[in-house]
CSV table of N, CA and C in Angstrom, one decimal:
chain,number,residue,atom,x,y,z
A,1,VAL,N,5.9,4.8,-15.8
A,1,VAL,CA,6.2,4.2,-14.7
A,1,VAL,C,8.0,4.2,-15.1
A,2,ALA,N,8.7,4.5,-13.7
A,2,ALA,CA,10.0,4.3,-13.5
A,2,ALA,C,10.5,3.2,-14.1
A,3,ILE,N,10.2,2.0,-13.1
A,3,ILE,CA,10.9,0.9,-13.1
A,3,ILE,C,9.3,-0.3,-13.1
A,4,TYR,N,9.2,-1.2,-14.5
A,4,TYR,CA,8.5,-2.0,-14.3
A,4,TYR,C,9.0,-3.3,-14.0
A,5,ILE,N,8.3,-3.9,-13.2
A,5,ILE,CA,8.4,-5.5,-13.2
A,5,ILE,C,7.2,-6.3,-13.3
A,6,GLY,N,7.6,-7.2,-14.6
A,6,GLY,CA,5.9,-8.0,-14.9
A,6,GLY,C,6.3,-9.5,-15.3
A,7,ASN,N,5.5,-10.0,-14.8
A,7,ASN,CA,5.5,-11.7,-14.9
A,7,ASN,C,7.0,-12.6,-14.6
A,8,VAL,N,7.5,-12.1,-13.5
A,8,VAL,CA,8.7,-12.9,-13.0
A,8,VAL,C,8.4,-13.3,-11.6
A,9,GLN,N,9.3,-14.4,-11.4
A,9,GLN,CA,9.1,-15.2,-10.0
A,9,GLN,C,10.4,-14.6,-9.5
A,10,GLY,N,10.1,-14.4,-7.8
A,10,GLY,CA,11.2,-14.4,-7.0
A,10,GLY,C,12.3,-13.0,-7.2
A,11,ALA,N,11.6,-11.7,-7.8
A,11,ALA,CA,12.3,-10.9,-8.0
A,11,ALA,C,12.6,-10.2,-6.4
A,12,LEU,N,13.5,-9.1,-6.8
A,12,LEU,CA,14.3,-8.7,-5.4
A,12,LEU,C,14.7,-7.0,-5.6
A,13,VAL,N,13.7,-6.1,-5.2
A,13,VAL,CA,13.8,-4.7,-5.6
A,13,VAL,C,14.4,-4.4,-4.1
A,14,ASP,N,15.9,-4.3,-4.0
A,14,ASP,CA,16.2,-3.6,-2.8
A,14,ASP,C,17.1,-2.5,-2.9
A,15,SER,N,16.9,-1.5,-1.7
A,15,SER,CA,17.7,-0.3,-1.6
A,15,SER,C,17.6,0.8,-2.8
A,16,ILE,N,16.4,0.9,-3.4
A,16,ILE,CA,16.5,1.5,-4.3
A,16,ILE,C,15.9,2.9,-3.9
A,17,ARG,N,16.6,4.3,-4.2
A,17,ARG,CA,16.0,5.5,-3.7
A,17,ARG,C,15.7,6.5,-4.9
A,18,MET,N,14.7,7.4,-4.6
A,18,MET,CA,13.8,8.0,-5.5
A,18,MET,C,13.4,9.1,-5.1
A,19,SER,N,13.5,10.5,-5.6
A,19,SER,CA,13.3,11.7,-4.7
A,19,SER,C,12.3,12.4,-5.8
A,20,GLU,N,12.2,11.9,-6.6
A,20,GLU,CA,10.8,12.9,-7.7
A,20,GLU,C,10.0,11.3,-8.3
A,21,GLN,N,8.9,11.9,-8.5
A,21,GLN,CA,7.5,11.4,-8.9
A,21,GLN,C,7.3,10.8,-10.2
A,22,ALA,N,7.4,9.5,-11.0
A,22,ALA,CA,7.0,9.4,-12.0
A,22,ALA,C,5.4,9.7,-12.3
A,23,ARG,N,5.2,9.9,-13.4
A,23,ARG,CA,4.1,10.4,-14.1
A,23,ARG,C,2.8,9.3,-13.5
A,24,TYR,N,3.1,8.1,-13.2
A,24,TYR,CA,2.0,7.1,-12.9
A,24,TYR,C,2.6,6.3,-11.9
A,25,SER,N,3.7,5.8,-11.8
A,25,SER,CA,4.2,5.2,-10.7
A,25,SER,C,5.8,4.9,-11.0
A,26,ASN,N,6.2,5.1,-9.5
A,26,ASN,CA,7.6,4.9,-9.6
A,26,ASN,C,7.8,3.6,-9.8
A,27,ILE,N,7.4,2.4,-9.3
A,27,ILE,CA,7.5,1.0,-9.3
A,27,ILE,C,6.5,0.3,-9.5
A,28,ARG,N,6.1,-0.3,-10.6
A,28,ARG,CA,5.0,-1.0,-10.7
A,28,ARG,C,5.3,-2.7,-11.0
A,29,LEU,N,5.0,-3.4,-10.1
A,29,LEU,CA,5.1,-4.8,-9.9
A,29,LEU,C,3.9,-5.4,-10.4
A,30,SER,N,3.9,-6.5,-11.3
A,30,SER,CA,2.7,-6.9,-12.3
A,30,SER,C,2.8,-8.4,-12.2
A,31,THR,N,1.7,-8.9,-11.8
A,31,THR,CA,2.0,-10.3,-12.1
A,31,THR,C,3.1,-11.4,-11.9
A,32,SER,N,3.2,-11.1,-10.9
A,32,SER,CA,4.4,-11.7,-10.4
A,32,SER,C,4.3,-12.7,-9.1
A,33,THR,N,5.5,-13.6,-8.7
A,33,THR,CA,5.2,-13.9,-7.5
A,33,THR,C,6.3,-14.1,-6.8
A,34,ASP,N,6.1,-14.2,-5.4
A,34,ASP,CA,7.4,-14.2,-4.7
A,34,ASP,C,8.2,-13.2,-4.5
A,35,ALA,N,8.0,-11.8,-4.6
A,35,ALA,CA,8.6,-10.7,-5.1
A,35,ALA,C,9.2,-10.1,-3.9
A,36,VAL,N,10.1,-9.6,-3.5
A,36,VAL,CA,10.3,-8.7,-2.3
A,36,VAL,C,10.8,-7.5,-2.8
A,37,VAL,N,10.3,-6.4,-2.5
A,37,VAL,CA,10.7,-5.2,-2.2
A,37,VAL,C,11.3,-4.7,-0.6
A,38,GLU,N,12.0,-4.3,-0.9
A,38,GLU,CA,12.5,-4.0,0.5
A,38,GLU,C,13.9,-2.9,0.4
A,39,ASN,N,13.7,-2.1,1.9
A,39,ASN,CA,14.8,-1.1,1.9
A,39,ASN,C,14.8,0.0,0.9
A,40,CYS,N,13.5,0.6,0.5
A,40,CYS,CA,13.5,1.2,-0.7
A,40,CYS,C,13.1,2.9,0.1
A,41,ASN,N,13.5,3.4,-0.8
A,41,ASN,CA,12.8,5.2,-0.2
A,41,ASN,C,12.2,5.9,-1.3
A,42,PHE,N,11.2,6.0,-1.2
A,42,PHE,CA,10.7,6.9,-2.5
A,42,PHE,C,10.0,8.2,-1.5
A,43,SER,N,10.8,9.0,-1.6
A,43,SER,CA,10.3,10.5,-0.6
A,43,SER,C,10.3,11.6,-1.9
A,44,ALA,N,8.8,11.8,-2.1
A,44,ALA,CA,9.0,12.8,-3.4
A,44,ALA,C,8.8,14.3,-2.6
A,45,THR,N,8.8,15.4,-3.8
A,45,THR,CA,8.2,16.5,-3.1
A,45,THR,C,7.7,17.3,-4.3
A,46,GLY,N,7.0,18.4,-4.1
A,46,GLY,CA,6.3,19.0,-4.9
A,46,GLY,C,4.5,18.5,-4.9
A,47,ASN,N,4.1,18.8,-6.2
A,47,ASN,CA,2.6,18.5,-6.0
A,47,ASN,C,2.2,16.8,-6.2
A,48,PRO,N,1.6,16.2,-5.1
A,48,PRO,CA,1.6,14.8,-5.3
A,48,PRO,C,0.9,14.1,-6.5
A,49,VAL,N,1.4,13.3,-7.2
A,49,VAL,CA,0.7,12.6,-8.3
A,49,VAL,C,1.5,11.2,-8.4
A,50,GLY,N,0.5,10.3,-8.9
A,50,GLY,CA,1.1,9.1,-9.1
A,50,GLY,C,1.5,8.2,-7.8
A,51,ARG,N,1.7,7.0,-7.9
A,51,ARG,CA,1.8,6.0,-6.9
A,51,ARG,C,3.3,5.6,-6.5
A,52,GLY,N,3.5,5.6,-5.4
A,52,GLY,CA,5.1,5.5,-5.4
A,52,GLY,C,5.4,3.9,-5.7
A,53,LEU,N,4.6,3.1,-4.8
A,53,LEU,CA,4.6,1.7,-5.2
A,53,LEU,C,3.3,0.8,-5.6
A,54,GLU,N,3.3,0.2,-6.6
A,54,GLU,CA,1.9,-0.4,-7.4
A,54,GLU,C,2.5,-1.5,-7.6
A,55,ILE,N,1.1,-2.5,-6.6
A,55,ILE,CA,1.2,-3.9,-7.1
A,55,ILE,C,-0.3,-4.4,-7.4
A,56,VAL,N,0.1,-5.1,-8.7
A,56,VAL,CA,-1.2,-5.3,-9.6
A,56,VAL,C,-1.3,-6.8,-9.9
A,57,PHE,N,-2.6,-7.0,-10.0
A,57,PHE,CA,-3.0,-8.0,-10.7
A,57,PHE,C,-2.7,-9.6,-9.8
A,58,ASP,N,-2.4,-10.4,-10.4
A,58,ASP,CA,-2.2,-11.4,-9.5
A,58,ASP,C,-0.8,-11.8,-8.5
A,59,ASP,N,-0.6,-10.9,-8.0
A,59,ASP,CA,0.7,-10.9,-7.7
A,59,ASP,C,0.6,-12.0,-6.4
A,60,VAL,N,1.4,-12.9,-6.3
A,60,VAL,CA,1.5,-13.8,-4.7
A,60,VAL,C,2.5,-14.0,-4.3
A,61,GLY,N,2.5,-13.9,-3.0
A,61,GLY,CA,3.8,-14.0,-2.3
A,61,GLY,C,4.7,-12.4,-2.0
A,62,THR,N,4.2,-11.6,-2.3
A,62,THR,CA,5.1,-10.8,-2.5
A,62,THR,C,5.2,-9.9,-1.2
A,63,VAL,N,6.4,-9.5,-0.8
A,63,VAL,CA,6.7,-8.8,0.6
A,63,VAL,C,7.0,-7.6,0.2
A,64,VAL,N,6.7,-6.7,1.0
A,64,VAL,CA,7.1,-5.4,1.2
A,64,VAL,C,7.7,-4.7,2.6
A,65,ARG,N,8.9,-4.6,2.7
A,65,ARG,CA,9.3,-4.4,4.1
A,65,ARG,C,10.5,-3.3,4.1
A,66,ASP,N,10.1,-2.4,5.1
A,66,ASP,CA,11.3,-1.6,5.3
A,66,ASP,C,11.4,-0.8,4.3
A,67,CYS,N,10.6,-0.1,3.8
A,67,CYS,CA,10.3,1.0,2.7
A,67,CYS,C,9.5,2.3,3.4
A,68,THR,N,10.0,3.4,2.7
A,68,THR,CA,9.3,4.7,2.8
A,68,THR,C,8.8,5.0,1.4
A,69,LEU,N,7.5,5.3,1.8
A,69,LEU,CA,6.7,6.0,0.7
A,69,LEU,C,6.0,7.4,0.9
A,70,SER,N,6.6,8.3,0.4
A,70,SER,CA,6.1,9.4,0.5
A,70,SER,C,6.2,10.4,-0.3
A,71,GLY,N,4.9,11.2,-0.1
A,71,GLY,CA,4.5,12.5,-1.3
A,71,GLY,C,4.2,12.3,-2.2
A,72,PHE,N,3.0,11.3,-2.6
A,72,PHE,CA,2.6,10.7,-3.7
A,72,PHE,C,1.0,10.9,-3.6
A,73,TYR,N,0.5,10.7,-4.5
A,73,TYR,CA,-1.3,10.7,-4.6
A,73,TYR,C,-1.2,9.5,-3.6
A,74,ASP,N,-0.9,8.2,-3.9
A,74,ASP,CA,-1.2,6.7,-3.5
A,74,ASP,C,0.1,6.4,-3.2
A,75,GLY,N,0.8,6.4,-1.7
A,75,GLY,CA,1.8,5.7,-1.1
A,75,GLY,C,2.1,4.5,-1.8
A,76,LEU,N,1.4,3.8,-1.5
A,76,LEU,CA,1.0,2.1,-1.8
A,76,LEU,C,-0.3,2.0,-2.5
A,77,PHE,N,-0.4,1.4,-3.9
A,77,PHE,CA,-1.4,1.2,-4.5
A,77,PHE,C,-1.8,-0.5,-4.6
A,78,PHE,N,-2.7,-1.2,-4.3
A,78,PHE,CA,-2.8,-2.2,-4.5
A,78,PHE,C,-4.1,-2.5,-5.7
A,79,ASN,N,-4.2,-3.3,-6.5
A,79,ASN,CA,-5.3,-3.9,-7.7
A,79,ASN,C,-5.2,-5.0,-8.0
A,80,GLY,N,-6.3,-5.9,-8.1
A,80,GLY,CA,-6.1,-6.8,-8.6
A,80,GLY,C,-6.4,-7.9,-7.5
A,81,THR,N,-5.6,-9.1,-6.8
A,81,THR,CA,-6.0,-9.9,-6.2
A,81,THR,C,-4.7,-10.0,-5.6
A,82,SER,N,-3.8,-9.3,-5.2
A,82,SER,CA,-2.7,-9.2,-4.5
A,82,SER,C,-2.9,-9.6,-3.0
A,83,ASN,N,-2.1,-10.4,-2.5
A,83,ASN,CA,-2.4,-10.6,-0.9
A,83,ASN,C,-0.7,-10.4,-0.1
A,84,ALA,N,-0.1,-9.2,-0.4
A,84,ALA,CA,1.4,-9.2,-0.2
A,84,ALA,C,1.3,-8.9,1.3
A,85,LYS,N,2.2,-9.1,1.9
A,85,LYS,CA,2.9,-8.9,3.3
A,85,LYS,C,3.4,-7.6,3.2
A,86,VAL,N,3.1,-6.8,4.1
A,86,VAL,CA,3.7,-5.2,4.2
A,86,VAL,C,4.2,-5.3,5.5
A,87,GLU,N,5.3,-4.7,6.0
A,87,GLU,CA,5.6,-4.8,7.6
A,87,GLU,C,6.8,-3.8,7.5
A,88,THR,N,6.8,-2.8,8.7
A,88,THR,CA,7.7,-2.0,8.9
A,88,THR,C,8.2,-1.1,8.0
A,89,CYS,N,7.1,-0.4,7.0
A,89,CYS,CA,7.3,0.5,6.2
A,89,CYS,C,6.7,1.9,6.9
A,90,VAL,N,7.3,3.0,6.2
A,90,VAL,CA,6.7,4.3,6.4
A,90,VAL,C,6.0,4.7,5.4
A,91,LEU,N,4.5,4.9,5.8
A,91,LEU,CA,3.6,5.6,4.9
A,91,LEU,C,2.6,7.0,5.1
A,92,GLN,N,3.6,8.0,4.8
A,92,GLN,CA,3.3,9.3,5.3
A,92,GLN,C,3.5,10.5,4.4
A,93,TYR,N,2.7,11.5,4.6
A,93,TYR,CA,2.6,12.5,3.8
A,93,TYR,C,2.3,12.3,2.3
A,94,ASN,N,1.4,11.1,2.1
A,94,ASN,CA,0.4,11.5,0.6
A,94,ASN,C,-0.4,11.6,0.9
A,95,VAL,N,-1.3,11.7,-0.2
A,95,VAL,CA,-2.9,12.0,-0.4
A,95,VAL,C,-3.1,11.2,0.5
A,96,GLU,N,-3.3,9.7,-0.1
A,96,GLU,CA,-3.7,8.7,0.6
A,96,GLU,C,-2.4,7.3,0.9
A,97,GLY,N,-2.5,7.1,2.1
A,97,GLY,CA,-1.4,6.3,2.2
A,97,GLY,C,-1.1,5.0,1.4
A,98,VAL,N,-2.4,4.5,1.7
A,98,VAL,CA,-2.7,2.9,1.0
A,98,VAL,C,-4.1,2.9,0.2
A,99,ASP,N,-4.0,2.5,-0.7
A,99,ASP,CA,-5.2,2.4,-1.9
A,99,ASP,C,-5.7,1.2,-2.5
A,100,LEU,N,-6.5,0.4,-2.1
A,100,LEU,CA,-7.0,-0.9,-2.0
A,100,LEU,C,-8.0,-0.7,-3.3
A,101,CYS,N,-7.8,-0.9,-4.4
A,101,CYS,CA,-8.8,-0.7,-5.4
A,101,CYS,C,-9.1,-1.9,-6.0
A,102,CYS,N,-9.9,-2.1,-6.5
A,102,CYS,CA,-11.4,-1.1,-7.3
A,102,CYS,C,-12.2,-2.0,-7.1
A,103,LEU,N,-13.5,-1.5,-6.8
A,103,LEU,CA,-14.8,-2.2,-6.9
A,103,LEU,C,-15.3,-2.4,-8.3
A,104,GLU,N,-15.2,-1.2,-8.9
A,104,GLU,CA,-15.6,-1.0,-10.1
A,104,GLU,C,-15.1,-2.1,-11.3
A,105,SER,N,-14.0,-2.5,-11.0
A,105,SER,CA,-13.2,-3.6,-11.7
A,105,SER,C,-13.5,-5.1,-11.4
A,106,PRO,N,-14.1,-6.1,-12.1
A,106,PRO,CA,-14.3,-7.3,-11.4
A,106,PRO,C,-13.2,-8.1,-11.5
A,107,GLY,N,-12.8,-8.9,-10.4
A,107,GLY,CA,-11.8,-9.7,-9.9
A,107,GLY,C,-10.8,-8.9,-9.4
A,108,HIS,N,-11.3,-7.4,-9.3
A,108,HIS,CA,-9.8,-6.5,-8.6
A,108,HIS,C,-10.2,-6.6,-7.2
A,109,ASN,N,-9.9,-7.3,-6.5
A,109,ASN,CA,-10.2,-7.6,-4.7
A,109,ASN,C,-8.9,-7.9,-4.1
A,110,PRO,N,-7.9,-7.0,-3.6
A,110,PRO,CA,-6.7,-7.0,-2.8
A,110,PRO,C,-7.0,-7.4,-1.4
A,111,ASN,N,-6.3,-8.1,-1.4
A,111,ASN,CA,-6.1,-8.8,0.3
A,111,ASN,C,-4.5,-8.9,1.3
A,112,PRO,N,-4.2,-7.6,0.9
A,112,PRO,CA,-2.7,-7.3,1.8
A,112,PRO,C,-2.9,-7.5,3.2
A,113,ASP,N,-2.0,-8.0,3.7
A,113,ASP,CA,-1.6,-8.3,5.3
A,113,ASP,C,-0.5,-7.2,5.8
A,114,PHE,N,-1.4,-6.2,6.3
A,114,PHE,CA,-0.4,-5.1,7.2
A,114,PHE,C,0.4,-5.3,8.5
A,115,GLY,N,-0.3,-6.3,9.1
A,115,GLY,CA,0.0,-6.8,10.8
A,115,GLY,C,-0.9,-7.9,11.4
A,116,GLY,N,-0.5,-8.9,11.4
A,116,GLY,CA,-1.6,-10.1,12.0
A,116,GLY,C,-2.6,-10.7,11.2
A,117,GLY,N,-2.2,-10.6,9.8
A,117,GLY,CA,-3.4,-11.5,9.0
A,117,GLY,C,-3.0,-12.7,8.6
A,118,ALA,N,-3.4,-13.3,7.8
A,118,ALA,CA,-3.1,-14.7,7.4
A,118,ALA,C,-1.5,-14.7,6.7
A,119,ARG,N,-0.8,-13.9,6.1
A,119,ARG,CA,0.4,-13.8,5.7
A,119,ARG,C,1.7,-13.6,6.8
A,120,SER,N,1.1,-13.5,8.3
A,120,SER,CA,2.0,-13.3,9.5
A,120,SER,C,2.8,-11.9,9.4
A,121,SER,N,2.1,-10.8,8.6
A,121,SER,CA,3.2,-9.7,9.1
A,121,SER,C,3.2,-9.3,10.4
A,122,LEU,N,4.3,-8.9,10.5
A,122,LEU,CA,4.3,-7.9,12.2
A,122,LEU,C,4.0,-6.8,12.3
A,123,GLY,N,3.5,-6.4,11.2
A,123,GLY,CA,2.7,-4.9,11.2
A,123,GLY,C,4.3,-4.0,11.2
A,124,GLY,N,4.0,-2.9,12.4
A,124,GLY,CA,5.4,-1.9,12.8
A,124,GLY,C,5.4,-0.8,11.6
A,125,ASN,N,4.1,-0.9,10.8
A,125,ASN,CA,4.0,0.2,9.8
A,125,ASN,C,3.7,1.6,10.2
A,126,ILE,N,4.1,2.6,9.8
A,126,ILE,CA,3.7,4.1,10.4
A,126,ILE,C,2.8,4.4,9.4
A,127,ILE,N,1.7,4.9,9.6
A,127,ILE,CA,0.6,5.5,8.6
A,127,ILE,C,0.2,6.4,9.1
A,128,SER,N,0.5,7.4,8.8
A,128,SER,CA,0.0,8.7,9.5
A,128,SER,C,0.6,10.1,8.9
A,129,GLU,N,0.0,11.1,8.8
A,129,GLU,CA,0.3,12.3,8.0
A,129,GLU,C,-0.2,12.5,6.6
A,130,ASN,N,-1.1,11.5,6.3
A,130,ASN,CA,-1.9,11.6,4.8
A,130,ASN,C,-2.6,12.5,4.8
A,131,VAL,N,-2.8,13.3,3.6
A,131,VAL,CA,-3.8,14.4,3.9
A,131,VAL,C,-5.2,13.7,3.8
A,132,ILE,N,-5.5,12.7,2.8
A,132,ILE,CA,-7.2,12.5,3.1
A,132,ILE,C,-7.1,11.0,4.1
A,133,ARG,N,-6.5,9.9,4.0
A,133,ARG,CA,-6.7,8.9,4.9
A,133,ARG,C,-5.2,8.0,4.7
A,134,GLY,N,-5.3,7.4,6.0
A,134,GLY,CA,-4.3,6.1,5.9
A,134,GLY,C,-4.1,5.3,4.8
A,135,ILE,N,-5.7,4.3,4.9
A,135,ILE,CA,-5.9,2.9,4.2
A,135,ILE,C,-7.2,3.4,4.0
A,136,LEU,N,-7.6,3.5,2.6
A,136,LEU,CA,-8.7,3.6,1.9
A,136,LEU,C,-8.8,2.0,1.3
A,137,ASN,N,-10.0,1.2,1.8
A,137,ASN,CA,-10.1,0.0,1.5
A,137,ASN,C,-11.3,-0.1,0.5
A,138,GLU,N,-11.1,-0.1,-0.6
A,138,GLU,CA,-12.2,-0.1,-1.8
A,138,GLU,C,-12.7,-1.9,-2.1
A,139,SER,N,-11.9,-2.7,-1.2
A,139,SER,CA,-12.4,-4.0,-1.8
A,139,SER,C,-13.2,-4.7,-0.7
A,140,TYR,N,-13.5,-6.0,-1.2
A,140,TYR,CA,-14.5,-6.7,-0.4
A,140,TYR,C,-14.2,-7.6,0.9
A,141,ASN,N,-12.7,-7.4,1.1
A,141,ASN,CA,-12.0,-8.3,2.1
A,141,ASN,C,-11.5,-7.5,3.5
A,142,THR,N,-12.1,-8.3,4.4
A,142,THR,CA,-11.5,-7.5,5.6
A,142,THR,C,-9.8,-7.6,5.7
A,143,ILE,N,-9.1,-6.4,5.6
A,143,ILE,CA,-7.8,-6.5,5.7
A,143,ILE,C,-7.3,-6.4,7.0
A,144,TYR,N,-6.0,-7.0,7.5
A,144,TYR,CA,-5.6,-7.0,8.7
A,144,TYR,C,-4.4,-5.8,8.9
A,145,ALA,N,-4.3,-4.8,9.9
A,145,ALA,CA,-3.5,-4.2,9.8
A,145,ALA,C,-3.1,-3.8,11.4
A,146,LYS,N,-2.7,-4.6,11.8
A,146,LYS,CA,-2.5,-4.4,13.4
A,146,LYS,C,-1.2,-4.0,13.9
A,147,TYR,N,-0.9,-3.5,14.9
A,147,TYR,CA,0.8,-3.4,15.5
A,147,TYR,C,1.3,-2.5,14.7
A,148,ASN,N,0.4,-1.3,14.0
A,148,ASN,CA,0.9,-0.3,13.5
A,148,ASN,C,0.8,1.0,14.3
A,149,ILE,N,1.9,1.9,13.7
A,149,ILE,CA,1.3,3.7,14.6
A,149,ILE,C,0.8,4.1,13.8
A,150,TRP,N,-0.6,4.7,14.2
A,150,TRP,CA,-1.4,5.4,13.1
A,150,TRP,C,-1.3,7.0,13.4
A,151,GLY,N,-2.0,7.7,12.8
A,151,GLY,CA,-2.0,9.4,13.2
A,151,GLY,C,-2.8,9.8,14.4
A,152,HIS,N,-3.9,8.7,14.7
A,152,HIS,CA,-4.4,9.3,15.8
A,152,HIS,C,-4.6,7.6,16.7
A,153,THR,N,-4.9,7.9,18.2
A,153,THR,CA,-4.9,7.0,19.1
A,153,THR,C,-6.1,6.9,19.7
A,154,PRO,N,-7.4,6.0,19.3
A,154,PRO,CA,-7.2,4.7,18.4
A,154,PRO,C,-7.3,5.7,17.5
A,155,PRO,N,-7.1,4.8,16.0
A,155,PRO,CA,-7.5,5.2,14.6
A,155,PRO,C,-8.5,6.0,14.4
A,156,MET,N,-8.9,7.3,13.9
A,156,MET,CA,-9.7,7.8,13.2
A,156,MET,C,-10.6,6.9,12.1
A,157,ILE,N,-11.8,6.5,12.1
A,157,ILE,CA,-12.0,5.7,11.0
A,157,ILE,C,-13.1,6.8,10.3
A,158,GLY,N,-13.4,6.8,9.2
A,158,GLY,CA,-14.5,7.3,8.5
A,158,GLY,C,-14.1,8.2,7.2
A,159,PRO,N,-14.8,8.7,6.8
A,159,PRO,CA,-14.6,9.6,5.5
A,159,PRO,C,-13.9,10.6,5.3
A,160,ALA,N,-13.9,11.1,6.7
A,160,ALA,CA,-13.4,12.6,6.9
A,160,ALA,C,-11.9,12.9,6.5
A,161,THR,N,-11.6,13.8,6.0
A,161,THR,CA,-10.1,14.2,5.9
A,161,THR,C,-9.2,14.3,7.1
A,162,GLY,N,-8.0,13.2,6.9
A,162,GLY,CA,-7.0,13.3,7.7
A,162,GLY,C,-7.6,12.0,8.7
A,163,SER,N,-8.5,11.2,8.1
A,163,SER,CA,-8.8,9.8,9.0
A,163,SER,C,-7.9,8.6,8.9
A,164,ASP,N,-7.7,8.1,9.2
A,164,ASP,CA,-6.5,6.9,9.4
A,164,ASP,C,-7.5,5.9,8.3
A,165,ILE,N,-8.4,5.4,8.6
A,165,ILE,CA,-9.1,4.1,7.9
A,165,ILE,C,-10.4,4.6,7.4
A,166,TYR,N,-10.5,4.0,6.1
A,166,TYR,CA,-12.3,4.2,5.6
A,166,TYR,C,-12.2,3.2,4.4
A,167,SER,N,-13.4,2.3,4.8
A,167,SER,CA,-14.0,1.1,4.0
A,167,SER,C,-15.0,1.6,3.4
A,168,ILE,N,-15.0,1.7,1.8
A,168,ILE,CA,-16.4,2.2,1.1
A,168,ILE,C,-17.1,0.7,0.5
A,169,SER,N,-16.9,-0.4,0.7
A,169,SER,CA,-17.6,-1.5,0.4
A,169,SER,C,-17.7,-2.6,2.0
A,170,THR,N,-18.0,-3.5,1.5
A,170,THR,CA,-18.5,-4.6,2.8
A,170,THR,C,-17.1,-5.0,3.2
A,171,GLY,N,-15.9,-4.7,2.8
A,171,GLY,CA,-14.6,-5.3,3.5
A,171,GLY,C,-14.4,-4.0,4.5
A,172,SER,N,-13.2,-4.6,5.5
A,172,SER,CA,-13.1,-3.6,6.7
A,172,SER,C,-11.7,-3.5,6.8
A,173,VAL,N,-11.3,-3.2,7.7
A,173,VAL,CA,-9.4,-3.3,8.3
A,173,VAL,C,-9.8,-3.1,10.0
A,174,ILE,N,-8.9,-4.3,10.5
A,174,ILE,CA,-8.9,-4.8,11.6
A,174,ILE,C,-7.5,-4.1,11.9
A,175,TRP,N,-7.7,-3.1,13.1
A,175,TRP,CA,-6.8,-2.7,13.5
A,175,TRP,C,-6.2,-3.0,14.9
A,176,GLU,N,-6.7,-3.7,15.7
A,176,GLU,CA,-6.5,-4.2,16.9
A,176,GLU,C,-6.8,-5.4,17.3
């Protein structure tokens, strides 16, 4: 992990630029409340590995805005019970733009708002050009992702390579 922020309240991550990939995650935000990650640009080249931004465990009130996450295995990775608000971000050229993990781990059921959900995200995210899919929802939650720009119009839903949205559990992604 290049930058680890753990167990803090009100952390501000602003205007960080990274052009290389950390082996695991460029930024890992863990067990924090009311953190803001904004104006960051993580645009890596080479064979995609790791995660651009990882939000794990009981992160409450996190806001991610105006960030570019490009060139990673997972551009944005959620684990635990995070309910982050994500708006006006660019998630392109990753293997998975967003991964909401993980059914196999008890208590891991993230519920971020990518637009039009309970956190009042404005959306405005560009979620396109990812190798396998834009959003992989492995959670049991219905995720809101309205008012975004997708690789396909309407978004391509399903397990196919190049799809925009795929849910592998009882959760879903509301995009309109």
